[in-house]
Short mmCIF file of C-alpha atoms and ligand atoms in Angstrom, two decimals:
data_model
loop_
_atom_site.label_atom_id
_atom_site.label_comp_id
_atom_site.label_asym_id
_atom_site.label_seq_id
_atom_site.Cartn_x
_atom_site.Cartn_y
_atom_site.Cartn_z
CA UNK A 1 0.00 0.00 0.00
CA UNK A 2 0.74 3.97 -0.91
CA UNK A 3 1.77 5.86 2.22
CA UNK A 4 -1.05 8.45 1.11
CA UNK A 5 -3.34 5.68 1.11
CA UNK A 6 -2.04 4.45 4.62
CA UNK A 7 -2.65 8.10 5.94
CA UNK A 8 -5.77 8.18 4.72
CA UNK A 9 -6.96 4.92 6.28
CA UNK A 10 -4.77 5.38 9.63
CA UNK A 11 -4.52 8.56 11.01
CA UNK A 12 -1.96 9.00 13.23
CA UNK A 13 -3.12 9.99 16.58
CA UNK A 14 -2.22 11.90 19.84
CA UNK A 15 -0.85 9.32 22.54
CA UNK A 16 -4.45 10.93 24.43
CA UNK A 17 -6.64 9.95 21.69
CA UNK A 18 -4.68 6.63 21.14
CA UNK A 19 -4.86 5.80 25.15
CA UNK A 20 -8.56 6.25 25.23
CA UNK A 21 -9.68 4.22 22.15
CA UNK A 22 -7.89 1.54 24.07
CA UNK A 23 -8.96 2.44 27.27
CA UNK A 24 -12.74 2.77 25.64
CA UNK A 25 -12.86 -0.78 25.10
CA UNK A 26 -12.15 -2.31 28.50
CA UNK A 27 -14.04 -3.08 31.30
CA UNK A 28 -13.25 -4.12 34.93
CA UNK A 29 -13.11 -7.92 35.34
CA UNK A 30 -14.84 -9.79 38.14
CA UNK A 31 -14.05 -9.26 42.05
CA UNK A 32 -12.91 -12.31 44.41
CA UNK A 33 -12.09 -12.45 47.63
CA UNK A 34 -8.58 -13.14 48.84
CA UNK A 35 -7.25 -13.72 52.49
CA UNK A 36 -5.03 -10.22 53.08
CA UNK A 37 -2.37 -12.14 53.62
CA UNK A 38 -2.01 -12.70 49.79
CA UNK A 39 -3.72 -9.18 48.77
CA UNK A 40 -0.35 -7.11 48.14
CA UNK A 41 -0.41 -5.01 44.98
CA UNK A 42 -4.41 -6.06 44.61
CA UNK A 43 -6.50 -4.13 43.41
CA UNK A 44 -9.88 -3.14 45.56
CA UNK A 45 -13.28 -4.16 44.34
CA UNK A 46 -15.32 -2.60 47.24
CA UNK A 47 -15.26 0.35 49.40
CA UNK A 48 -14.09 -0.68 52.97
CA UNK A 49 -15.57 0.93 56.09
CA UNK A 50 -14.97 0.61 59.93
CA UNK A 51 -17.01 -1.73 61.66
CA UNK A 52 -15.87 0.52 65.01
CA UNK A 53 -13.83 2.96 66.27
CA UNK A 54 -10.16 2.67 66.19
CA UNK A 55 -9.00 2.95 68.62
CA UNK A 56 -11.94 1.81 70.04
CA UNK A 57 -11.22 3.53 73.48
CA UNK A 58 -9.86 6.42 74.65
CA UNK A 59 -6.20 5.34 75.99
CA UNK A 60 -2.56 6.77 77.01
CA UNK A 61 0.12 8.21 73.86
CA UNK A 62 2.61 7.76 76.79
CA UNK A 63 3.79 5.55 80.02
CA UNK A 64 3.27 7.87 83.23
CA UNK A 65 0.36 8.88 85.64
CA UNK A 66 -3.16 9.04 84.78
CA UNK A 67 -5.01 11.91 86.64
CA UNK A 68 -7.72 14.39 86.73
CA UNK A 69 -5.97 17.74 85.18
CA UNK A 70 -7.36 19.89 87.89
CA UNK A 71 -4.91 18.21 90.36
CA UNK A 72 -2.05 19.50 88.83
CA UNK A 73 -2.93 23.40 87.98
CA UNK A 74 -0.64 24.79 90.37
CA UNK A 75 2.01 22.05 90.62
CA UNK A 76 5.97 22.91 89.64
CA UNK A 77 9.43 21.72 90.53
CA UNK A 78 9.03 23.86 94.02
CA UNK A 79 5.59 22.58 94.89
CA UNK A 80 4.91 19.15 93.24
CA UNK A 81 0.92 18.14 93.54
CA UNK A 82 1.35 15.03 95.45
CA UNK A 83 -1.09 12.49 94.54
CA UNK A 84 -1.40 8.61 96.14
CA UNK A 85 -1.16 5.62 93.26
CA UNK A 86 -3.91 3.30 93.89
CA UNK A 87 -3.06 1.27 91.20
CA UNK A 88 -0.97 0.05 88.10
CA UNK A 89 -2.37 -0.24 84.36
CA UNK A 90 -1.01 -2.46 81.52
CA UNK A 91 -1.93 -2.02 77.89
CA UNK A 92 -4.58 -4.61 77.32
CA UNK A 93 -5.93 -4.28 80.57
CA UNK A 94 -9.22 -2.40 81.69
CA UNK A 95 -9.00 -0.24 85.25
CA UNK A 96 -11.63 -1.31 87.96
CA UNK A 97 -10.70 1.18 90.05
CA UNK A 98 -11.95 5.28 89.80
CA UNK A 99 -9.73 7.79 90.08
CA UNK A 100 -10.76 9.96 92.74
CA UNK A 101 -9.42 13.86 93.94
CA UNK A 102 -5.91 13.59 95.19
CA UNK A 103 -5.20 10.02 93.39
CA UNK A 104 -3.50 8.99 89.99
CA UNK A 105 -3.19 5.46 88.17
CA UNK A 106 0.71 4.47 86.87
CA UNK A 107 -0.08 3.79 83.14
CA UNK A 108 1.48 2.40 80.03
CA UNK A 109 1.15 3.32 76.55
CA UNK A 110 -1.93 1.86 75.04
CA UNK A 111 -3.67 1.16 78.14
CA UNK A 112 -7.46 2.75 78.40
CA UNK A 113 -7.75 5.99 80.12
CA UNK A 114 -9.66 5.09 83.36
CA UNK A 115 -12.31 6.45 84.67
CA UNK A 116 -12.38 9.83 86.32
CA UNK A 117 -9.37 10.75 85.19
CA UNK A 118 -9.23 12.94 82.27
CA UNK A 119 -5.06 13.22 81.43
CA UNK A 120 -1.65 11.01 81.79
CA UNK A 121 1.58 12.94 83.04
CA UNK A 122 4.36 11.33 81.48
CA UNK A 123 6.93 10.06 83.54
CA UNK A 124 9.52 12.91 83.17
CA UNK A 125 7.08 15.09 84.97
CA UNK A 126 6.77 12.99 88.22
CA UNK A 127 8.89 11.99 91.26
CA UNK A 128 7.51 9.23 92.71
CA UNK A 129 7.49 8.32 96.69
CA UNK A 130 6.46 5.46 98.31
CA UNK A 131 2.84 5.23 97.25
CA UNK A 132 3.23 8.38 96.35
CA UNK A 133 3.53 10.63 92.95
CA UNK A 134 4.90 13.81 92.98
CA UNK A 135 3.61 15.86 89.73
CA UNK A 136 6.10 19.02 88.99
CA UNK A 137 4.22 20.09 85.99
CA UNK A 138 0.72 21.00 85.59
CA UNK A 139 -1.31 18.83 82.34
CA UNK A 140 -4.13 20.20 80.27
CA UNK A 141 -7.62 18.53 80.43
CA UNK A 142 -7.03 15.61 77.24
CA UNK A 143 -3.06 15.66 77.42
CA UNK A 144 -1.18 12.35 76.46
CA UNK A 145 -5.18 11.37 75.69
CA UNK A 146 -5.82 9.44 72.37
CA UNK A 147 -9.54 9.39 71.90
CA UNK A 148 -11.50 7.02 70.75
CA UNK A 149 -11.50 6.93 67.20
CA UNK A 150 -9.07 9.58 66.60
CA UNK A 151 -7.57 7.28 63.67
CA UNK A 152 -11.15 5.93 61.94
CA UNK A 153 -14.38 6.41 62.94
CA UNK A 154 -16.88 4.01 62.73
CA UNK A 155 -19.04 4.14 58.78
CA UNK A 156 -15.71 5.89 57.67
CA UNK A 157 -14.97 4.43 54.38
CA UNK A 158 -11.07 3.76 55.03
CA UNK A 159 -10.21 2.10 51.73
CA UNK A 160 -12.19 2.82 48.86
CA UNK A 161 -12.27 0.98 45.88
CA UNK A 162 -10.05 0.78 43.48
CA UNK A 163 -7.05 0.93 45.20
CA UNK A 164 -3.52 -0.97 44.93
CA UNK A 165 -2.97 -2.24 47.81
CA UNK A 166 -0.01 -1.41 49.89
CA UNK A 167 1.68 -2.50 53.04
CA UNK A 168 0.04 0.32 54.64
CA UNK A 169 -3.62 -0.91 53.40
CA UNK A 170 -3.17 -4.14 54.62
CA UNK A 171 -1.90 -2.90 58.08
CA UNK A 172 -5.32 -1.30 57.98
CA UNK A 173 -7.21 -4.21 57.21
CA UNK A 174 -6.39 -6.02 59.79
CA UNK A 175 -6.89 -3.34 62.83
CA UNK A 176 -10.38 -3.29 61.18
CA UNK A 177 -10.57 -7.00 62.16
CA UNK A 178 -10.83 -8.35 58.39
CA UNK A 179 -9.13 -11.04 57.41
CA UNK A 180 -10.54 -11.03 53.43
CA UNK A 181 -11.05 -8.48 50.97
CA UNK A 182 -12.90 -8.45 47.71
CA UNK A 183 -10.13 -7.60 44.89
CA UNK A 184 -10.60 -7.75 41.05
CA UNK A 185 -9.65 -10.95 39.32
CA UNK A 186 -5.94 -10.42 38.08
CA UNK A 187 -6.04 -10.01 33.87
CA UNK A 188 -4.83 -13.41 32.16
CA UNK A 189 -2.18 -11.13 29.66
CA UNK A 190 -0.90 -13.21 26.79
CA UNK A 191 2.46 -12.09 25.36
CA UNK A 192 3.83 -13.13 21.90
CA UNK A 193 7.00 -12.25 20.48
CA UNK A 194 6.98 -12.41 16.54
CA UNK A 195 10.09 -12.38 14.25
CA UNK A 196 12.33 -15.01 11.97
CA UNK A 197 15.13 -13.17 13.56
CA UNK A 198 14.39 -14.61 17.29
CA UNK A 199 15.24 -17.76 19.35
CA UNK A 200 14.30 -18.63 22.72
CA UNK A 201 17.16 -17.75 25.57
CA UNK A 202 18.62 -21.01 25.83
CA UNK A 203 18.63 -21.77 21.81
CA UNK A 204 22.20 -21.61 20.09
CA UNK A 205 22.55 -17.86 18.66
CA UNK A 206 22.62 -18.98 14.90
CA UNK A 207 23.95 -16.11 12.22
CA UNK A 208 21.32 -13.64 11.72
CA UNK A 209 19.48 -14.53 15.16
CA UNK A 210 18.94 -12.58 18.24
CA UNK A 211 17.45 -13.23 21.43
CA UNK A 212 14.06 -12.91 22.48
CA UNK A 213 14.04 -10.36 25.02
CA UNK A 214 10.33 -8.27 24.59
CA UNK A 215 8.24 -11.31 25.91
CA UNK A 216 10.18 -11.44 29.45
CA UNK A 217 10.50 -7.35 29.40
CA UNK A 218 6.65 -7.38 28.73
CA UNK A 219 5.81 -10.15 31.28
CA UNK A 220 8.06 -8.42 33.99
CA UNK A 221 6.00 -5.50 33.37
CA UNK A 222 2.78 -7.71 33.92
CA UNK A 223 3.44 -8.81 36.65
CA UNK A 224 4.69 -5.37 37.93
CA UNK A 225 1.18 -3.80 37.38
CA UNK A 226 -0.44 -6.99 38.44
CA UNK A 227 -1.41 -9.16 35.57
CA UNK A 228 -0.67 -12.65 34.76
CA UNK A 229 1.72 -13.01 32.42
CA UNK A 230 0.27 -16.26 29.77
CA UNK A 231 3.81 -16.53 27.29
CA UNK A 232 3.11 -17.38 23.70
CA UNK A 233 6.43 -17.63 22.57
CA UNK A 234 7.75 -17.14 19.27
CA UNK A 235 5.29 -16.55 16.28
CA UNK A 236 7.74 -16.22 12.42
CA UNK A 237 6.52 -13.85 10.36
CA UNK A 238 3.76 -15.25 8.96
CA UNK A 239 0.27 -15.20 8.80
CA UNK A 240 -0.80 -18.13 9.54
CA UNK A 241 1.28 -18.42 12.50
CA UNK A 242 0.73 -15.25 13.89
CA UNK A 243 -2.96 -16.10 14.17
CA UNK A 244 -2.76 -19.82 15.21
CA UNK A 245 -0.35 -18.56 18.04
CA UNK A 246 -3.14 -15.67 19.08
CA UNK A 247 -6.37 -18.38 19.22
CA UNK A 248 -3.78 -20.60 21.47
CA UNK A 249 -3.22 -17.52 23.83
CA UNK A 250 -7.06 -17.09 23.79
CA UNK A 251 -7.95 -20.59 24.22
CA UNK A 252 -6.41 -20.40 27.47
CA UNK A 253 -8.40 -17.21 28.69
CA UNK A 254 -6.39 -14.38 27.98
CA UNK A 255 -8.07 -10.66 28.90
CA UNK A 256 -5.68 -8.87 26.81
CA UNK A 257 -2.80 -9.86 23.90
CA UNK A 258 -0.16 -7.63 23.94
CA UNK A 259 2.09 -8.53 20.18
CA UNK A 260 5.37 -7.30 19.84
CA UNK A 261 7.00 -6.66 16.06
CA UNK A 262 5.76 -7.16 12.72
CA UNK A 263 4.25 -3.71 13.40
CA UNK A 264 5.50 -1.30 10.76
CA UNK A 265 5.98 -1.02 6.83
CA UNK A 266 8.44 -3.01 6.22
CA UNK A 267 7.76 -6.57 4.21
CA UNK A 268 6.82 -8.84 7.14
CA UNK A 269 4.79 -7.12 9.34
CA UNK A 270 1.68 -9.14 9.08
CA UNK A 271 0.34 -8.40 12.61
CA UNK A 272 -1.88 -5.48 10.92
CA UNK A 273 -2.71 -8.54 8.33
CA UNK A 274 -4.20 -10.71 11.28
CA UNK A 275 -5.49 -8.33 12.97
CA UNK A 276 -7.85 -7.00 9.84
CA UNK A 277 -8.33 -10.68 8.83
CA UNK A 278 -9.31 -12.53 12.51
CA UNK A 279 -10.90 -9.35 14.28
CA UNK A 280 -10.67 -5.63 13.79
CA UNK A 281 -7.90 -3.06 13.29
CA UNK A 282 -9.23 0.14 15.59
CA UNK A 283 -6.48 2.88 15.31
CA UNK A 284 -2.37 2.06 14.06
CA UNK A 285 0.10 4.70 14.53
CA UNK A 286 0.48 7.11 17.41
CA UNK A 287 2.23 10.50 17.13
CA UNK A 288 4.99 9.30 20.04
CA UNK A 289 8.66 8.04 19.70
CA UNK A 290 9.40 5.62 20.32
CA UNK A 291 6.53 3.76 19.85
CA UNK A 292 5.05 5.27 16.78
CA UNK A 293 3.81 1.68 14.61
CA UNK A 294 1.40 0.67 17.88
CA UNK A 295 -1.39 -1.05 16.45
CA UNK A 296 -4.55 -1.77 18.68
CA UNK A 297 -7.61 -3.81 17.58
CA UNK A 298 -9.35 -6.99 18.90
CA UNK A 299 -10.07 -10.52 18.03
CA UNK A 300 -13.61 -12.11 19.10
CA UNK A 301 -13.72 -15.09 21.31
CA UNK A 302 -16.68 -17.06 22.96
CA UNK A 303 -19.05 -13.24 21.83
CA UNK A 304 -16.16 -11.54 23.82
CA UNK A 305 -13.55 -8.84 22.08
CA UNK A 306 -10.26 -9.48 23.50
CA UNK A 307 -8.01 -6.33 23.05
CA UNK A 308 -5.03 -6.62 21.27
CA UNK A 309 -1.88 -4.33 21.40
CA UNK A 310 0.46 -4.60 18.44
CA UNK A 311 3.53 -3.32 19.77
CA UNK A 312 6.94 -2.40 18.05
CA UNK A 313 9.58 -4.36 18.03
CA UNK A 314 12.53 -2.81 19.18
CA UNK A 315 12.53 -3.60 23.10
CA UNK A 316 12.98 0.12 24.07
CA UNK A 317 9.97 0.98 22.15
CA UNK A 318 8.12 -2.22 23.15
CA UNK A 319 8.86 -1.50 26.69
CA UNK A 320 7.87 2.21 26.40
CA UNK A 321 4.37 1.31 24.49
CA UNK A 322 3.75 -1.12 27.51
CA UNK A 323 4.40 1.53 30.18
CA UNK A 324 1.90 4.46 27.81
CA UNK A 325 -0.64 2.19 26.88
CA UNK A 326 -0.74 -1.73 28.35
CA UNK A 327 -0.39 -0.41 31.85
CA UNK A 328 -3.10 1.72 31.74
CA UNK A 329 -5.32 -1.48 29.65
CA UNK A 330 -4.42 -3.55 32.86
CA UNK A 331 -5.11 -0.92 35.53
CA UNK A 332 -8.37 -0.63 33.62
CA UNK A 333 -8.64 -4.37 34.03
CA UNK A 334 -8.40 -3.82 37.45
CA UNK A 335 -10.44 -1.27 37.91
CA UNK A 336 -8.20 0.75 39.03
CA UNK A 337 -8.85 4.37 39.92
CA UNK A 338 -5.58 5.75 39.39
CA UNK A 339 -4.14 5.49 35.77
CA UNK A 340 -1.11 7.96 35.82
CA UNK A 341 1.89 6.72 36.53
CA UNK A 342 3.79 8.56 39.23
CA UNK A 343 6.10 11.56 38.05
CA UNK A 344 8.54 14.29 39.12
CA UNK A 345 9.52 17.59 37.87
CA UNK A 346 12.67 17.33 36.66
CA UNK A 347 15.41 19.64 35.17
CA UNK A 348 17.43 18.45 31.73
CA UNK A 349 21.04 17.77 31.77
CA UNK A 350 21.94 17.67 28.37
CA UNK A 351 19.77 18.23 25.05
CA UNK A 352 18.00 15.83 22.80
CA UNK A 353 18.93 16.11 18.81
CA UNK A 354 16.27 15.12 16.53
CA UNK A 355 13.32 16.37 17.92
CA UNK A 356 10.59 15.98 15.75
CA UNK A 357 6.47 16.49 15.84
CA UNK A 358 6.09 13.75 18.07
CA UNK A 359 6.09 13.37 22.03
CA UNK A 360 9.40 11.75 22.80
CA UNK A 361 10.13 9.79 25.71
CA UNK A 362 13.78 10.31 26.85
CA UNK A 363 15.34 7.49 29.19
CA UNK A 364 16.71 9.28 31.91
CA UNK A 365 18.94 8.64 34.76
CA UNK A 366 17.29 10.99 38.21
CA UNK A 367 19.97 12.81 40.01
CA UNK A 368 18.94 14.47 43.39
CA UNK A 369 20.58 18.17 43.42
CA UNK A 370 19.75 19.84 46.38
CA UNK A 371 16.06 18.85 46.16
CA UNK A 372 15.37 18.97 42.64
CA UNK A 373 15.97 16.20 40.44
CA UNK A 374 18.42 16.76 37.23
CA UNK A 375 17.27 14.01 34.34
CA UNK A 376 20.48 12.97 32.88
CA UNK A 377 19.41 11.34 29.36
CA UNK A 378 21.21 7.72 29.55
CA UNK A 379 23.23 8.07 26.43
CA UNK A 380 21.89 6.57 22.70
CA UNK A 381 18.15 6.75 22.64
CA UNK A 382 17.96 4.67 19.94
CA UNK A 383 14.66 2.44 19.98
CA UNK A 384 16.81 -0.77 20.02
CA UNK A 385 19.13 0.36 22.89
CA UNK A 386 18.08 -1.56 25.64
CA UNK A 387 21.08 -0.78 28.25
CA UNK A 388 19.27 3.08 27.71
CA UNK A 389 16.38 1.15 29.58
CA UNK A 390 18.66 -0.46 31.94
CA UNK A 391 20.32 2.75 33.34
CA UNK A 392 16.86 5.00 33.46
CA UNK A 393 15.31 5.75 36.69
CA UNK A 394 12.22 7.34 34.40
CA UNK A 395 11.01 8.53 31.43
CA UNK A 396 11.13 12.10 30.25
CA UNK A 397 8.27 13.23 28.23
CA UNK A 398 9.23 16.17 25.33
CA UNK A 399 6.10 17.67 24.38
CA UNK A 400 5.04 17.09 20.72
CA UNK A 401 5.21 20.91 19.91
CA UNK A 402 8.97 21.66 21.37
CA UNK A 403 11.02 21.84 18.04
CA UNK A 404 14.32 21.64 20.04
CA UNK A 405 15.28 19.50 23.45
CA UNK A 406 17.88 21.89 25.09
CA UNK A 407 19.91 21.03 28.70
CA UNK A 408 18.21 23.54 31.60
CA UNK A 409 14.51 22.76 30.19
CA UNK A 410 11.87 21.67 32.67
CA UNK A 411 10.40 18.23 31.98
CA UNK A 412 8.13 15.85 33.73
CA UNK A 413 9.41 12.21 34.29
CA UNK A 414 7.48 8.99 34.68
CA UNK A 415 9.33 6.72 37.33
CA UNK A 416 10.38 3.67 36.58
CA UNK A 417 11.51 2.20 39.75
P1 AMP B 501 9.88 -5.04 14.05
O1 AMP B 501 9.01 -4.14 14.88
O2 AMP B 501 9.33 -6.40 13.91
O3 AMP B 501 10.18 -4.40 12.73
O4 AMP B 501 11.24 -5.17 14.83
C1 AMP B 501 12.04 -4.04 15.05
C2 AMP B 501 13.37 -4.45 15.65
O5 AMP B 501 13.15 -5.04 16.92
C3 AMP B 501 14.13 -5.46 14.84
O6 AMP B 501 15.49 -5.13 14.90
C4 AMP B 501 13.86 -6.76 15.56
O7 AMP B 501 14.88 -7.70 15.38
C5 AMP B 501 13.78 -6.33 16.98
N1 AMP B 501 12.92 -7.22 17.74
C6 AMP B 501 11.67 -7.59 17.40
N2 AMP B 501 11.16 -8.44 18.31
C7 AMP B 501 12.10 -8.59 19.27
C8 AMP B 501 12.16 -9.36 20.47
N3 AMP B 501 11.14 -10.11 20.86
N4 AMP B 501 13.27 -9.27 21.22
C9 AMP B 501 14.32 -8.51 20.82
N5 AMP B 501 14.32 -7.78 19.69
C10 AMP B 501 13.23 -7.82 18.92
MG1 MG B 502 9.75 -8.09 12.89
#
């Protein structure tokens, strides 16, 4: 085909309009409940309130005497209130005892405030005597007091949906006494590599052959963002294959295909060919570099459109389209509320050559410089420079309409670590 004719039928589009014609056709997949214990990096599928109060009584911040404030307004070094300690209090323990005028409880961090008193001197404050405290400074009315439900209150919605889970999360599921929580169903993501040029990592390098490397950079990146990774292998560059490879990877119950190669204009890149012959071709091209072949379409499966995402070959660009487009497909699996991938503000280094009209995405190393990060780009940015992957601590974004990259400019970074 022409290139006029190829513009005409495939406009290139903006890496917005490309994200959300893929984003467009995906829907959250099923919840299922999993013990927390295995719910790291989960997504939530409901909204998670407090059943009660935590804490769910009012108790000490600190080890030292529990007592009714008013004893201690005029007490100092000079004149110490003296009060009598009628008893000790543990964390995990309940007092039986009431604080009265002129008497104080010795109490440990955690333990409930008791009743009648209404503030806890900490230790450093006291002398103590016998059965005796003596208080040399005076404490407000709620001092050293952590009220009830100062962290959550009960009907709070704590976690909401949608959420990654983090150690923090889980922390928090567990003071709210739950032991499950409903998560979405991890996305089934097959992965095929296609190319005469590849073998498998353990095959002998024959002349002309290279290593498969997209289909283990792509399923590390699966299983980053919380997919499961369903390796097709190795399709050549041919038709046929292609497709037979693509029904095996939806046989087994794949949510999303992510292709890598066979892309572009050159002779053998048939992906666009199976796509348009098995399914539907939606968009191909996207004004970004690297990353500019992506193709995105679907194939049909049991009444079902599985998503496909035709990816370039060369495994920086492969690995870049993954991290601007197949992240976001999988967070949309998930049903996941956030789709931006954390970024900084960063400062340039050095310049860019060859900017051109599309949104480039720079590898760069992150310096820290007195509290603001300098991007240092990491050398050849060539699309099949993979050790430009390997020392990046992000991605720098060059917006489509800056016709020169120069060292000082201000940049936004997507992390990588
Ligand atoms: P393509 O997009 O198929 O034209 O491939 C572009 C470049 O990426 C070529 O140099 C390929 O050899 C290389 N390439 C394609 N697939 C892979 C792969 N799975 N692993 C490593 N390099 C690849
Ligand atoms: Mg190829």
């Amino acid at each position: 085909m022409e290139k006029r004719e190829l513009d005409g039928l495939y406009p290139m589009l903006s890496v917005e309009e490309a994200r959300e014609r893929v984003l467009s056709r995906i829907r959250p997949l099923e919840p299922e409940t999993v013990p927390i214990t295995e719910a790291l990096g989960r997504v939530t599928a409901e909204d998670v309130a407090a059943a009660y109060d935590i804490p769910p009584h009012a108790n000490t911040a600190m080890d030292g005497y529990a007592v009714r404030a008013a004893d201690t307004m005029k007490a100092s070094p000079e004149h110490p209130a003296r009060l009598r300690v009628i008893a000790d209090l543990a964390a995990g323990y309940v007092s039986d005892k009431e604080v009265s005028p002129g008497t104080a409880i010795r109490i440990m961090t955690g333990a409930p405030i008791p009743p009648g008193t209404d503030a806890v001197v900490r230790f450093e404050w006291t002398r103590r005597n016998g059965d005796w405290v003596e208080i040399t400074t005076p404490v407000s009315v709620g001092q050293e007091v952590r009220p009830a439900g100062e962290d959550v209150r009960t009907g709070e919605t704590v976690i909401p949906r949608g959420i990654v889970l983090r150690p923090q999360e889980i922390g928090m599921l567990a003071a709210l006494g739950r032991r499950e929580v409903v998560v979405t169903r991890r996305p089934r993501v097959g992965i095929l590599a296609t190319g005469d040029e590849l073998v498998e990592i353990d095959a002998p390098l024959a002349p002309g052959k290279i290593r498969n490397a997209n289909t283990y950079s792509n399923a590390a990146q699966v299983k980053k963002h919380g997919g499961i990774p369903v390796l097709l292998g190795i399709a050549r560059d041919r038709e046929g294959e292609i497709a037979k490879k693509l029904q095996e990877g939806l046989q087994q119950g794949v949510d999303l295909l992510l292709v890598s190669g066979g892309v572009s204009v050159g002779d053998f890149d048939v992906v666009k060919k199976v796509l348009a012959a098995e399914g539907r071709i939606d968009f191909w091209r996207v004004r970004m570099k690297p990353g500019k072949p992506l193709a995105f379409g679907y194939l049909e499966f049991n009444g079902r459109e599985v998503p496909v995402i035709g990816m370039p070959g060369n495994p920086v660009s492969v690995m870049v389209s993954f991290e601007i487009f197949a992240r976001a497909a999988i967070l949309t699996l998930l049903g996941a509320r956030d789709l931006e991938p954390f970024s900084v503000q960063a400062t340039l280094a050095d310049g860019v050559p060859e900017k051109d009209e599309r949104r480039h995405y720079v590898r760069v190393r992150l310096e820290d410089r007195d509290g603001d990060f300098i991007a240092h780009p990491t050398g050849d940015q060539g699309s099949g420079i993979l050790s430009s992957m390997v020392k990046a601590d992000g991605l720098a974004i060059i917006p489509e309409d800056w016709d020169r990259v120069e060292a000082g400019a201000r940049v936004r970074v997507i992390l990588l670590r």
